[in-house]
Amino acid sequence: MRHIVQVEQFTRDWIEELFGQADKMRDPGPNERLIGNSILATLFYEPSTRTRLSFESAMLRLGGHVISTENAREFSSAIKGESVEDTVRIVAGYSDAIVIRHHEQGAAAIAARVSPVPIINGGDGSGEHPTQALLDLYTIQNELGDIDGLTIALVGDLRYGRAARSLALLLAMAKDTTVVFVAPPAVPMGTDVKDKLTSAGVRWKDETDLNAMLPRADVVYQTRIQRERFATPDEARAAEGHYQFTAESMSRMKEHAILLHPLPRVDEIAPDVDADPRAAYFRQARNGVLIRMALLKMLIDG
Ligand code: CP
């Protein structure tokens, strides 16, 4: 696999190999390290804490180097009118792989078409966030011991939330899965994703009552309302405040269920939930470094 653009590129075998490599990255020996002279470029046209810094941390932990533009919309030559294609052609000459985050859906695919070095989609508008989905599924495996036979509730902004879209698609590679979409009416999961799950034989359903479904879920994946993607603040406000997760919500969950969130959170998980051992979202974020180390090793080092 040369570029990482969308979840549908992956196979179950490839995911299992990646997860095996990620396990080794907890205590990497000489065989797990890179590539001393390799350079990763992080080209971010949208804000990020986790994706950019965990990729950069992963590269540095592998012994490689990083070059970065963290606000490429303003501080790269995009402000002068340079196209994504031209920027990628140039940055590919300075690096061995590029992580790109862009505000427009499809930008990573455009970058991959012109890039001679691996392109990794770090999030493209409301499209996909494939490496987030990989670390989410890896976290489920680590926390629950399996990725098969689970009931997984995706909650919140499923229309604009690229992390939830990618995870839903990745769940098609697990067996005997039930996916439950719990979204405010303004931001339902797209029919494109639902149709793909149906084609893959995955059971899915829409649900409006989060409390009613919590006792059945093995994984609850909470997400924030993507305020920045709405046409107007009024439209965003109409989607907000529907599904806020509290300690009382947690009390309805199974003893061994987990609560995930791609983060950042705003107000959709109350802070007093954090102390519950089933709140796995900070462990989930830490897993991002392991998955991204494994991914960079596989892409750059072969
Ligand atoms: N989960 C995630 O993509 O976080 P950032 O926007 O901080 O990268």
PDB file of C-alpha atoms and ligand atoms in Angstrom:
ATOM      1  CA  MET A   1       0.000   0.000   0.000  1.00  0.00           C
ATOM      2  CA  ARG A   2       1.624   3.246  -1.102  1.00  0.00           C
ATOM      3  CA  HIS A   3      -0.798   5.937   0.107  1.00  0.00           C
ATOM      4  CA  ILE A   4      -3.345   5.998   2.978  1.00  0.00           C
ATOM      5  CA  VAL A   5      -6.342   7.913   1.664  1.00  0.00           C
ATOM      6  CA  GLN A   6      -9.501   6.022   2.703  1.00  0.00           C
ATOM      7  CA  VAL A   7     -10.535   3.107   4.869  1.00  0.00           C
ATOM      8  CA  GLU A   8     -11.807   1.007   1.977  1.00  0.00           C
ATOM      9  CA  GLN A   9      -8.201   0.417   0.887  1.00  0.00           C
ATOM     10  CA  PHE A  10      -7.594  -1.760   3.948  1.00  0.00           C
ATOM     11  CA  THR A  11      -8.035  -5.503   4.308  1.00  0.00           C
ATOM     12  CA  ARG A  12      -8.488  -7.506   7.482  1.00  0.00           C
ATOM     13  CA  ASP A  13      -5.068  -9.148   7.002  1.00  0.00           C
ATOM     14  CA  TRP A  14      -3.363  -5.790   6.565  1.00  0.00           C
ATOM     15  CA  ILE A  15      -5.065  -4.393   9.685  1.00  0.00           C
ATOM     16  CA  GLU A  16      -3.987  -7.402  11.750  1.00  0.00           C
ATOM     17  CA  GLU A  17      -0.401  -6.980  10.546  1.00  0.00           C
ATOM     18  CA  LEU A  18      -0.507  -3.264  11.416  1.00  0.00           C
ATOM     19  CA  PHE A  19      -1.886  -3.980  14.890  1.00  0.00           C
ATOM     20  CA  GLY A  20       0.865  -6.572  15.451  1.00  0.00           C
ATOM     21  CA  GLN A  21       3.484  -3.987  14.472  1.00  0.00           C
ATOM     22  CA  ALA A  22       1.833  -1.402  16.738  1.00  0.00           C
ATOM     23  CA  ASP A  23       2.075  -3.828  19.692  1.00  0.00           C
ATOM     24  CA  LYS A  24       5.828  -4.050  19.106  1.00  0.00           C
ATOM     25  CA  MET A  25       6.096  -0.250  19.141  1.00  0.00           C
ATOM     26  CA  ARG A  26       5.361  -0.207  22.892  1.00  0.00           C
ATOM     27  CA  ASP A  27       8.952  -1.281  23.406  1.00  0.00           C
ATOM     28  CA  PRO A  28      10.647  -0.972  20.025  1.00  0.00           C
ATOM     29  CA  GLY A  29      13.899  -2.828  19.512  1.00  0.00           C
ATOM     30  CA  PRO A  30      16.380  -2.112  16.710  1.00  0.00           C
ATOM     31  CA  ASN A  31      14.175  -3.963  14.182  1.00  0.00           C
ATOM     32  CA  GLU A  32      11.230  -1.705  14.931  1.00  0.00           C
ATOM     33  CA  ARG A  33      13.186   1.502  14.452  1.00  0.00           C
ATOM     34  CA  LEU A  34      13.462   3.355  11.128  1.00  0.00           C
ATOM     35  CA  ILE A  35      15.250   4.756   8.890  1.00  0.00           C
ATOM     36  CA  GLY A  36      17.559   7.203  10.594  1.00  0.00           C
ATOM     37  CA  ASN A  37      17.639   9.674   7.747  1.00  0.00           C
ATOM     38  CA  SER A  38      13.981   9.641   6.711  1.00  0.00           C
ATOM     39  CA  ILE A  39      11.948  12.840   6.874  1.00  0.00           C
ATOM     40  CA  LEU A  40       8.204  13.138   7.487  1.00  0.00           C
ATOM     41  CA  ALA A  41       6.427  16.306   6.314  1.00  0.00           C
ATOM     42  CA  THR A  42       3.225  17.317   8.105  1.00  0.00           C
ATOM     43  CA  LEU A  43       1.209  19.654   5.913  1.00  0.00           C
ATOM     44  CA  PHE A  44      -1.824  20.854   7.882  1.00  0.00           C
ATOM     45  CA  TYR A  45      -4.336  23.271   6.365  1.00  0.00           C
ATOM     46  CA  GLU A  46      -6.640  22.824   9.376  1.00  0.00           C
ATOM     47  CA  PRO A  47      -5.941  22.922  13.132  1.00  0.00           C
ATOM     48  CA  SER A  48      -4.885  19.751  14.946  1.00  0.00           C
ATOM     49  CA  THR A  49      -3.437  18.697  18.269  1.00  0.00           C
ATOM     50  CA  ARG A  50      -3.479  14.903  18.187  1.00  0.00           C
ATOM     51  CA  THR A  51      -3.008  13.952  14.557  1.00  0.00           C
ATOM     52  CA  ARG A  52      -0.105  16.268  13.772  1.00  0.00           C
ATOM     53  CA  LEU A  53       1.739  15.905  17.062  1.00  0.00           C
ATOM     54  CA  SER A  54       1.250  12.128  17.319  1.00  0.00           C
ATOM     55  CA  PHE A  55       2.560  11.657  13.781  1.00  0.00           C
ATOM     56  CA  GLU A  56       5.526  13.863  14.602  1.00  0.00           C
ATOM     57  CA  SER A  57       6.108  12.048  17.896  1.00  0.00           C
ATOM     58  CA  ALA A  58       5.865   8.707  16.057  1.00  0.00           C
ATOM     59  CA  MET A  59       8.454   9.753  13.495  1.00  0.00           C
ATOM     60  CA  LEU A  60      10.846  11.076  16.137  1.00  0.00           C
ATOM     61  CA  ARG A  61      10.430   7.903  18.241  1.00  0.00           C
ATOM     62  CA  LEU A  62      11.366   5.892  15.160  1.00  0.00           C
ATOM     63  CA  GLY A  63      14.564   7.899  14.847  1.00  0.00           C
ATOM     64  CA  GLY A  64      13.420   9.937  11.845  1.00  0.00           C
ATOM     65  CA  HIS A  65      13.011  13.679  11.320  1.00  0.00           C
ATOM     66  CA  VAL A  66      10.069  16.013  10.827  1.00  0.00           C
ATOM     67  CA  ILE A  67       9.356  19.152   8.831  1.00  0.00           C
ATOM     68  CA  SER A  68       6.019  20.828   9.351  1.00  0.00           C
ATOM     69  CA  THR A  69       3.623  23.570   8.439  1.00  0.00           C
ATOM     70  CA  GLU A  70       0.902  23.668  11.061  1.00  0.00           C
ATOM     71  CA  ASN A  71      -1.226  26.410   9.488  1.00  0.00           C
ATOM     72  CA  ALA A  72      -0.650  25.836   5.789  1.00  0.00           C
ATOM     73  CA  ARG A  73      -3.680  27.896   4.770  1.00  0.00           C
ATOM     74  CA  GLU A  74      -1.984  31.003   6.125  1.00  0.00           C
ATOM     75  CA  PHE A  75       1.718  30.256   6.464  1.00  0.00           C
ATOM     76  CA  SER A  76       2.439  28.218   3.325  1.00  0.00           C
ATOM     77  CA  SER A  77       2.385  29.533  -0.225  1.00  0.00           C
ATOM     78  CA  ALA A  78      -1.289  28.457  -0.408  1.00  0.00           C
ATOM     79  CA  ILE A  79      -1.949  32.056   0.678  1.00  0.00           C
ATOM     80  CA  LYS A  80      -0.307  33.189  -2.570  1.00  0.00           C
ATOM     81  CA  GLY A  81      -2.515  30.882  -4.609  1.00  0.00           C
ATOM     82  CA  GLU A  82      -0.369  27.744  -4.915  1.00  0.00           C
ATOM     83  CA  SER A  83      -2.416  24.605  -5.598  1.00  0.00           C
ATOM     84  CA  VAL A  84      -2.349  21.521  -3.364  1.00  0.00           C
ATOM     85  CA  GLU A  85      -0.854  19.581  -6.280  1.00  0.00           C
ATOM     86  CA  ASP A  86       2.083  21.978  -6.679  1.00  0.00           C
ATOM     87  CA  THR A  87       2.673  22.180  -2.930  1.00  0.00           C
ATOM     88  CA  VAL A  88       2.748  18.383  -2.670  1.00  0.00           C
ATOM     89  CA  ARG A  89       5.108  18.075  -5.655  1.00  0.00           C
ATOM     90  CA  ILE A  90       7.497  20.446  -3.893  1.00  0.00           C
ATOM     91  CA  VAL A  91       7.211  18.998  -0.371  1.00  0.00           C
ATOM     92  CA  ALA A  92       7.676  15.461  -1.767  1.00  0.00           C
ATOM     93  CA  GLY A  93      11.123  16.596  -2.873  1.00  0.00           C
ATOM     94  CA  TYR A  94      11.952  17.503   0.711  1.00  0.00           C
ATOM     95  CA  SER A  95      10.574  14.420   2.474  1.00  0.00           C
ATOM     96  CA  ASP A  96       9.942  10.661   2.414  1.00  0.00           C
ATOM     97  CA  ALA A  97       6.246  10.785   3.371  1.00  0.00           C
ATOM     98  CA  ILE A  98       3.618  13.506   3.778  1.00  0.00           C
ATOM     99  CA  VAL A  99       0.713  13.669   6.237  1.00  0.00           C
ATOM    100  CA  ILE A 100      -1.859  16.102   4.895  1.00  0.00           C
ATOM    101  CA  ARG A 101      -4.923  17.555   6.630  1.00  0.00           C
ATOM    102  CA  HIS A 102      -7.138  19.703   4.437  1.00  0.00           C
ATOM    103  CA  HIS A 103     -10.485  21.476   4.739  1.00  0.00           C
ATOM    104  CA  GLU A 104     -11.751  20.076   1.420  1.00  0.00           C
ATOM    105  CA  GLN A 105     -13.040  16.520   1.036  1.00  0.00           C
ATOM    106  CA  GLY A 106     -10.958  14.691  -1.579  1.00  0.00           C
ATOM    107  CA  ALA A 107      -7.792  16.766  -1.086  1.00  0.00           C
ATOM    108  CA  ALA A 108      -5.740  13.775   0.100  1.00  0.00           C
ATOM    109  CA  ALA A 109      -6.748  11.798  -3.008  1.00  0.00           C
ATOM    110  CA  ILE A 110      -5.656  14.726  -5.186  1.00  0.00           C
ATOM    111  CA  ALA A 111      -2.331  14.851  -3.325  1.00  0.00           C
ATOM    112  CA  ALA A 112      -1.837  11.096  -3.759  1.00  0.00           C
ATOM    113  CA  ARG A 113      -2.317  11.340  -7.527  1.00  0.00           C
ATOM    114  CA  VAL A 114       0.710  13.618  -7.914  1.00  0.00           C
ATOM    115  CA  SER A 115       2.973  12.543  -5.070  1.00  0.00           C
ATOM    116  CA  PRO A 116       6.034  10.336  -5.602  1.00  0.00           C
ATOM    117  CA  VAL A 117       6.200   9.718  -1.815  1.00  0.00           C
ATOM    118  CA  PRO A 118       3.492   8.195   0.421  1.00  0.00           C
ATOM    119  CA  ILE A 119       0.568  10.485   1.235  1.00  0.00           C
ATOM    120  CA  ILE A 120      -1.310   9.907   4.490  1.00  0.00           C
ATOM    121  CA  ASN A 121      -4.749  11.457   4.874  1.00  0.00           C
ATOM    122  CA  GLY A 122      -4.816  13.224   8.248  1.00  0.00           C
ATOM    123  CA  GLY A 123      -8.434  14.282   7.674  1.00  0.00           C
ATOM    124  CA  ASP A 124     -10.061  15.801   4.586  1.00  0.00           C
ATOM    125  CA  GLY A 125     -13.027  18.043   5.326  1.00  0.00           C
ATOM    126  CA  SER A 126     -16.066  15.940   6.184  1.00  0.00           C
ATOM    127  CA  GLY A 127     -14.649  13.018   4.219  1.00  0.00           C
ATOM    128  CA  GLU A 128     -12.418  10.584   6.075  1.00  0.00           C
ATOM    129  CA  HIS A 129      -9.855  10.252   8.840  1.00  0.00           C
ATOM    130  CA  PRO A 130      -8.492   6.760   8.171  1.00  0.00           C
ATOM    131  CA  THR A 131      -5.614   6.718  10.673  1.00  0.00           C
ATOM    132  CA  GLN A 132      -8.008   7.832  13.427  1.00  0.00           C
ATOM    133  CA  ALA A 133     -10.226   4.858  12.568  1.00  0.00           C
ATOM    134  CA  LEU A 134      -7.215   2.537  12.741  1.00  0.00           C
ATOM    135  CA  LEU A 135      -6.247   3.763  16.202  1.00  0.00           C
ATOM    136  CA  ASP A 136      -9.906   3.542  17.292  1.00  0.00           C
ATOM    137  CA  LEU A 137     -10.190  -0.088  16.234  1.00  0.00           C
ATOM    138  CA  TYR A 138      -6.777  -0.852  17.760  1.00  0.00           C
ATOM    139  CA  THR A 139      -8.032   0.633  21.030  1.00  0.00           C
ATOM    140  CA  ILE A 140     -11.157  -1.550  20.890  1.00  0.00           C
ATOM    141  CA  GLN A 141      -8.956  -4.624  20.415  1.00  0.00           C
ATOM    142  CA  ASN A 142      -6.696  -3.610  23.293  1.00  0.00           C
ATOM    143  CA  GLU A 143      -9.495  -2.742  25.673  1.00  0.00           C
ATOM    144  CA  LEU A 144     -11.935  -5.573  24.881  1.00  0.00           C
ATOM    145  CA  GLY A 145      -9.550  -8.235  23.544  1.00  0.00           C
ATOM    146  CA  ASP A 146     -11.437  -8.601  20.250  1.00  0.00           C
ATOM    147  CA  ILE A 147     -12.913  -6.579  17.389  1.00  0.00           C
ATOM    148  CA  ASP A 148     -15.573  -9.140  16.434  1.00  0.00           C
ATOM    149  CA  GLY A 149     -19.069  -9.756  17.783  1.00  0.00           C
ATOM    150  CA  LEU A 150     -19.506  -6.246  19.176  1.00  0.00           C
ATOM    151  CA  THR A 151     -22.336  -3.725  19.329  1.00  0.00           C
ATOM    152  CA  ILE A 152     -20.911  -0.263  18.702  1.00  0.00           C
ATOM    153  CA  ALA A 153     -22.860   2.983  19.093  1.00  0.00           C
ATOM    154  CA  LEU A 154     -21.617   6.000  17.139  1.00  0.00           C
ATOM    155  CA  VAL A 155     -23.003   9.133  18.780  1.00  0.00           C
ATOM    156  CA  GLY A 156     -23.103  12.825  17.871  1.00  0.00           C
ATOM    157  CA  ASP A 157     -22.313  14.589  14.626  1.00  0.00           C
ATOM    158  CA  LEU A 158     -22.241  11.710  12.154  1.00  0.00           C
ATOM    159  CA  ARG A 159     -22.808  13.930   9.132  1.00  0.00           C
ATOM    160  CA  TYR A 160     -19.695  16.095   9.359  1.00  0.00           C
ATOM    161  CA  GLY A 161     -17.622  13.920  11.706  1.00  0.00           C
ATOM    162  CA  ARG A 162     -15.016  12.281   9.512  1.00  0.00           C
ATOM    163  CA  ALA A 163     -13.687  10.121  12.364  1.00  0.00           C
ATOM    164  CA  ALA A 164     -17.095   8.490  12.873  1.00  0.00           C
ATOM    165  CA  ARG A 165     -17.530   8.022   9.119  1.00  0.00           C
ATOM    166  CA  SER A 166     -14.166   6.270   8.806  1.00  0.00           C
ATOM    167  CA  LEU A 167     -14.731   4.084  11.867  1.00  0.00           C
ATOM    168  CA  ALA A 168     -18.142   2.987  10.573  1.00  0.00           C
ATOM    169  CA  LEU A 169     -16.532   1.931   7.307  1.00  0.00           C
ATOM    170  CA  LEU A 170     -13.680   0.163   9.090  1.00  0.00           C
ATOM    171  CA  LEU A 171     -16.164  -1.808  11.186  1.00  0.00           C
ATOM    172  CA  ALA A 172     -17.165  -3.549   7.963  1.00  0.00           C
ATOM    173  CA  MET A 173     -13.918  -5.497   8.398  1.00  0.00           C
ATOM    174  CA  ALA A 174     -14.964  -6.873  11.772  1.00  0.00           C
ATOM    175  CA  LYS A 175     -17.253  -9.907  12.005  1.00  0.00           C
ATOM    176  CA  ASP A 176     -20.726 -10.151  13.491  1.00  0.00           C
ATOM    177  CA  THR A 177     -20.849  -6.408  14.200  1.00  0.00           C
ATOM    178  CA  THR A 178     -23.896  -4.278  14.986  1.00  0.00           C
ATOM    179  CA  VAL A 179     -23.491  -0.536  14.433  1.00  0.00           C
ATOM    180  CA  VAL A 180     -26.007   1.837  16.015  1.00  0.00           C
ATOM    181  CA  PHE A 181     -26.140   5.460  14.833  1.00  0.00           C
ATOM    182  CA  VAL A 182     -27.308   7.939  17.470  1.00  0.00           C
ATOM    183  CA  ALA A 183     -27.297  11.390  15.870  1.00  0.00           C
ATOM    184  CA  PRO A 184     -29.270  14.620  16.232  1.00  0.00           C
ATOM    185  CA  PRO A 185     -31.778  14.952  13.351  1.00  0.00           C
ATOM    186  CA  ALA A 186     -29.667  17.628  11.608  1.00  0.00           C
ATOM    187  CA  VAL A 187     -26.526  15.477  11.374  1.00  0.00           C
ATOM    188  CA  PRO A 188     -27.362  11.831  10.553  1.00  0.00           C
ATOM    189  CA  MET A 189     -24.847   9.324   9.220  1.00  0.00           C
ATOM    190  CA  GLY A 190     -24.669   9.613   5.430  1.00  0.00           C
ATOM    191  CA  THR A 191     -26.493   7.168   3.197  1.00  0.00           C
ATOM    192  CA  ASP A 192     -23.186   6.568   1.380  1.00  0.00           C
ATOM    193  CA  VAL A 193     -21.748   4.963   4.536  1.00  0.00           C
ATOM    194  CA  LYS A 194     -24.975   3.110   5.366  1.00  0.00           C
ATOM    195  CA  ASP A 195     -25.178   1.681   1.848  1.00  0.00           C
ATOM    196  CA  LYS A 196     -21.604   0.431   2.088  1.00  0.00           C
ATOM    197  CA  LEU A 197     -22.286  -1.245   5.426  1.00  0.00           C
ATOM    198  CA  THR A 198     -25.387  -2.905   3.981  1.00  0.00           C
ATOM    199  CA  SER A 199     -23.348  -4.149   0.998  1.00  0.00           C
ATOM    200  CA  ALA A 200     -20.725  -5.540   3.399  1.00  0.00           C
ATOM    201  CA  GLY A 201     -23.401  -7.394   5.381  1.00  0.00           C
ATOM    202  CA  VAL A 202     -23.012  -5.287   8.535  1.00  0.00           C
ATOM    203  CA  ARG A 203     -26.105  -4.888  10.727  1.00  0.00           C
ATOM    204  CA  TRP A 204     -26.856  -1.217  11.406  1.00  0.00           C
ATOM    205  CA  LYS A 205     -29.727   0.853  12.713  1.00  0.00           C
ATOM    206  CA  ASP A 206     -30.601   4.432  13.637  1.00  0.00           C
ATOM    207  CA  GLU A 207     -31.548   5.072  17.263  1.00  0.00           C
ATOM    208  CA  THR A 208     -32.751   8.251  18.922  1.00  0.00           C
ATOM    209  CA  ASP A 209     -32.734   7.129  22.570  1.00  0.00           C
ATOM    210  CA  LEU A 210     -29.131   6.942  23.762  1.00  0.00           C
ATOM    211  CA  ASN A 211     -30.070   5.906  27.296  1.00  0.00           C
ATOM    212  CA  ALA A 212     -32.106   2.984  26.009  1.00  0.00           C
ATOM    213  CA  MET A 213     -29.268   1.583  23.967  1.00  0.00           C
ATOM    214  CA  LEU A 214     -26.409   2.101  26.463  1.00  0.00           C
ATOM    215  CA  PRO A 215     -27.009  -1.228  28.292  1.00  0.00           C
ATOM    216  CA  ARG A 216     -26.607  -3.082  24.973  1.00  0.00           C
ATOM    217  CA  ALA A 217     -23.427  -1.386  23.724  1.00  0.00           C
ATOM    218  CA  ASP A 218     -19.926  -2.806  24.036  1.00  0.00           C
ATOM    219  CA  VAL A 219     -18.437   0.439  22.703  1.00  0.00           C
ATOM    220  CA  VAL A 220     -19.909   3.935  22.791  1.00  0.00           C
ATOM    221  CA  TYR A 221     -18.080   6.287  20.423  1.00  0.00           C
ATOM    222  CA  GLN A 222     -19.023   9.841  21.342  1.00  0.00           C
ATOM    223  CA  THR A 223     -18.168  12.748  19.007  1.00  0.00           C
ATOM    224  CA  ARG A 224     -18.456  16.527  19.112  1.00  0.00           C
ATOM    225  CA  ILE A 225     -20.659  18.652  16.887  1.00  0.00           C
ATOM    226  CA  GLN A 226     -18.349  19.898  14.124  1.00  0.00           C
ATOM    227  CA  ARG A 227     -19.335  23.539  14.572  1.00  0.00           C
ATOM    228  CA  GLU A 228     -16.838  24.780  11.982  1.00  0.00           C
ATOM    229  CA  ARG A 229     -18.559  22.826   9.173  1.00  0.00           C
ATOM    230  CA  PHE A 230     -22.053  24.328   9.430  1.00  0.00           C
ATOM    231  CA  ALA A 231     -23.200  27.056   7.054  1.00  0.00           C
ATOM    232  CA  THR A 232     -24.448  29.246   9.912  1.00  0.00           C
ATOM    233  CA  PRO A 233     -24.062  29.357  13.730  1.00  0.00           C
ATOM    234  CA  ASP A 234     -27.840  28.827  14.043  1.00  0.00           C
ATOM    235  CA  GLU A 235     -27.613  25.531  12.167  1.00  0.00           C
ATOM    236  CA  ALA A 236     -24.790  24.404  14.463  1.00  0.00           C
ATOM    237  CA  ARG A 237     -26.777  25.370  17.554  1.00  0.00           C
ATOM    238  CA  ALA A 238     -29.711  23.252  16.360  1.00  0.00           C
ATOM    239  CA  ALA A 239     -27.427  20.194  16.390  1.00  0.00           C
ATOM    240  CA  GLU A 240     -25.851  20.886  19.785  1.00  0.00           C
ATOM    241  CA  GLY A 241     -26.846  19.689  23.240  1.00  0.00           C
ATOM    242  CA  HIS A 242     -28.750  16.550  22.203  1.00  0.00           C
ATOM    243  CA  TYR A 243     -26.512  13.755  23.519  1.00  0.00           C
ATOM    244  CA  GLN A 244     -24.387  14.773  26.469  1.00  0.00           C
ATOM    245  CA  PHE A 245     -22.728  11.891  28.257  1.00  0.00           C
ATOM    246  CA  THR A 246     -22.740  12.099  32.075  1.00  0.00           C
ATOM    247  CA  ALA A 247     -21.838   9.879  35.026  1.00  0.00           C
ATOM    248  CA  GLU A 248     -25.492   8.814  35.015  1.00  0.00           C
ATOM    249  CA  SER A 249     -25.107   7.718  31.369  1.00  0.00           C
ATOM    250  CA  MET A 250     -22.034   5.718  32.361  1.00  0.00           C
ATOM    251  CA  SER A 251     -24.004   3.945  35.069  1.00  0.00           C
ATOM    252  CA  ARG A 252     -26.222   2.472  32.324  1.00  0.00           C
ATOM    253  CA  MET A 253     -23.291   0.872  30.476  1.00  0.00           C
ATOM    254  CA  LYS A 254     -22.110  -2.718  30.812  1.00  0.00           C
ATOM    255  CA  GLU A 255     -19.344  -3.368  33.321  1.00  0.00           C
ATOM    256  CA  HIS A 256     -16.861  -4.161  30.553  1.00  0.00           C
ATOM    257  CA  ALA A 257     -18.028  -1.666  27.918  1.00  0.00           C
ATOM    258  CA  ILE A 258     -15.858   1.287  26.931  1.00  0.00           C
ATOM    259  CA  LEU A 259     -16.460   4.926  26.084  1.00  0.00           C
ATOM    260  CA  LEU A 260     -14.325   6.341  23.256  1.00  0.00           C
ATOM    261  CA  HIS A 261     -14.045   9.799  21.696  1.00  0.00           C
ATOM    262  CA  PRO A 262     -11.659  10.891  18.933  1.00  0.00           C
ATOM    263  CA  LEU A 263     -11.257  14.201  20.820  1.00  0.00           C
ATOM    264  CA  PRO A 264     -11.248  17.142  21.125  1.00  0.00           C
ATOM    265  CA  ARG A 265     -14.337  17.144  23.310  1.00  0.00           C
ATOM    266  CA  VAL A 266     -16.342  20.249  24.050  1.00  0.00           C
ATOM    267  CA  ASP A 267     -19.281  19.485  26.360  1.00  0.00           C
ATOM    268  CA  GLU A 268     -20.496  16.121  25.081  1.00  0.00           C
ATOM    269  CA  ILE A 269     -18.739  14.155  27.850  1.00  0.00           C
ATOM    270  CA  ALA A 270     -18.879  15.588  31.361  1.00  0.00           C
ATOM    271  CA  PRO A 271     -15.420  15.826  32.997  1.00  0.00           C
ATOM    272  CA  ASP A 272     -16.478  13.671  35.974  1.00  0.00           C
ATOM    273  CA  VAL A 273     -16.817  10.717  33.587  1.00  0.00           C
ATOM    274  CA  ASP A 274     -13.029  10.760  33.051  1.00  0.00           C
ATOM    275  CA  ALA A 275     -12.250   8.933  36.305  1.00  0.00           C
ATOM    276  CA  ASP A 276     -14.329   5.877  35.335  1.00  0.00           C
ATOM    277  CA  PRO A 277     -11.998   3.108  34.074  1.00  0.00           C
ATOM    278  CA  ARG A 278     -14.374   2.534  31.157  1.00  0.00           C
ATOM    279  CA  ALA A 279     -13.604   6.052  29.877  1.00  0.00           C
ATOM    280  CA  ALA A 280     -10.881   5.013  27.442  1.00  0.00           C
ATOM    281  CA  TYR A 281     -10.471   8.161  25.349  1.00  0.00           C
ATOM    282  CA  PHE A 282      -7.137   9.308  26.757  1.00  0.00           C
ATOM    283  CA  ARG A 283      -5.692   5.800  26.338  1.00  0.00           C
ATOM    284  CA  GLN A 284      -7.170   5.879  22.810  1.00  0.00           C
ATOM    285  CA  ALA A 285      -5.280   9.108  22.011  1.00  0.00           C
ATOM    286  CA  ARG A 286      -2.021   7.592  23.296  1.00  0.00           C
ATOM    287  CA  ASN A 287      -2.529   4.588  21.016  1.00  0.00           C
ATOM    288  CA  GLY A 288      -2.317   7.052  18.118  1.00  0.00           C
ATOM    289  CA  VAL A 289       1.451   7.182  18.475  1.00  0.00           C
ATOM    290  CA  LEU A 290       1.804   3.362  18.335  1.00  0.00           C
ATOM    291  CA  ILE A 291      -0.439   3.003  15.291  1.00  0.00           C
ATOM    292  CA  ARG A 292       1.280   5.865  13.495  1.00  0.00           C
ATOM    293  CA  MET A 293       4.750   4.474  14.293  1.00  0.00           C
ATOM    294  CA  ALA A 294       3.688   1.145  12.800  1.00  0.00           C
ATOM    295  CA  LEU A 295       2.149   2.847   9.778  1.00  0.00           C
ATOM    296  CA  LEU A 296       5.198   5.023   9.051  1.00  0.00           C
ATOM    297  CA  LYS A 297       7.490   2.011   9.383  1.00  0.00           C
ATOM    298  CA  MET A 298       5.362   0.006   6.951  1.00  0.00           C
ATOM    299  CA  LEU A 299       5.044   2.852   4.429  1.00  0.00           C
ATOM    300  CA  ILE A 300       8.583   4.194   4.483  1.00  0.00           C
ATOM    301  CA  ASP A 301      10.655   1.160   5.392  1.00  0.00           C
ATOM    302  CA  GLY A 302       8.607  -1.434   3.527  1.00  0.00           C
TER     303      GLY A 302
HETATM  304  N1   CP B   1      -8.764  13.255  16.712  1.00  0.00           N
HETATM  305  C1   CP B   1      -8.238  14.269  15.994  1.00  0.00           C
HETATM  306  O1   CP B   1      -8.178  14.249  14.748  1.00  0.00           O
HETATM  307  O2   CP B   1      -7.748  15.290  16.752  1.00  0.00           O
HETATM  308  P1   CP B   1      -7.012  16.581  16.192  1.00  0.00           P
HETATM  309  O3   CP B   1      -8.012  17.374  15.392  1.00  0.00           O
HETATM  310  O4   CP B   1      -6.500  17.313  17.409  1.00  0.00           O
HETATM  311  O5   CP B   1      -5.884  16.126  15.280  1.00  0.00           O
END
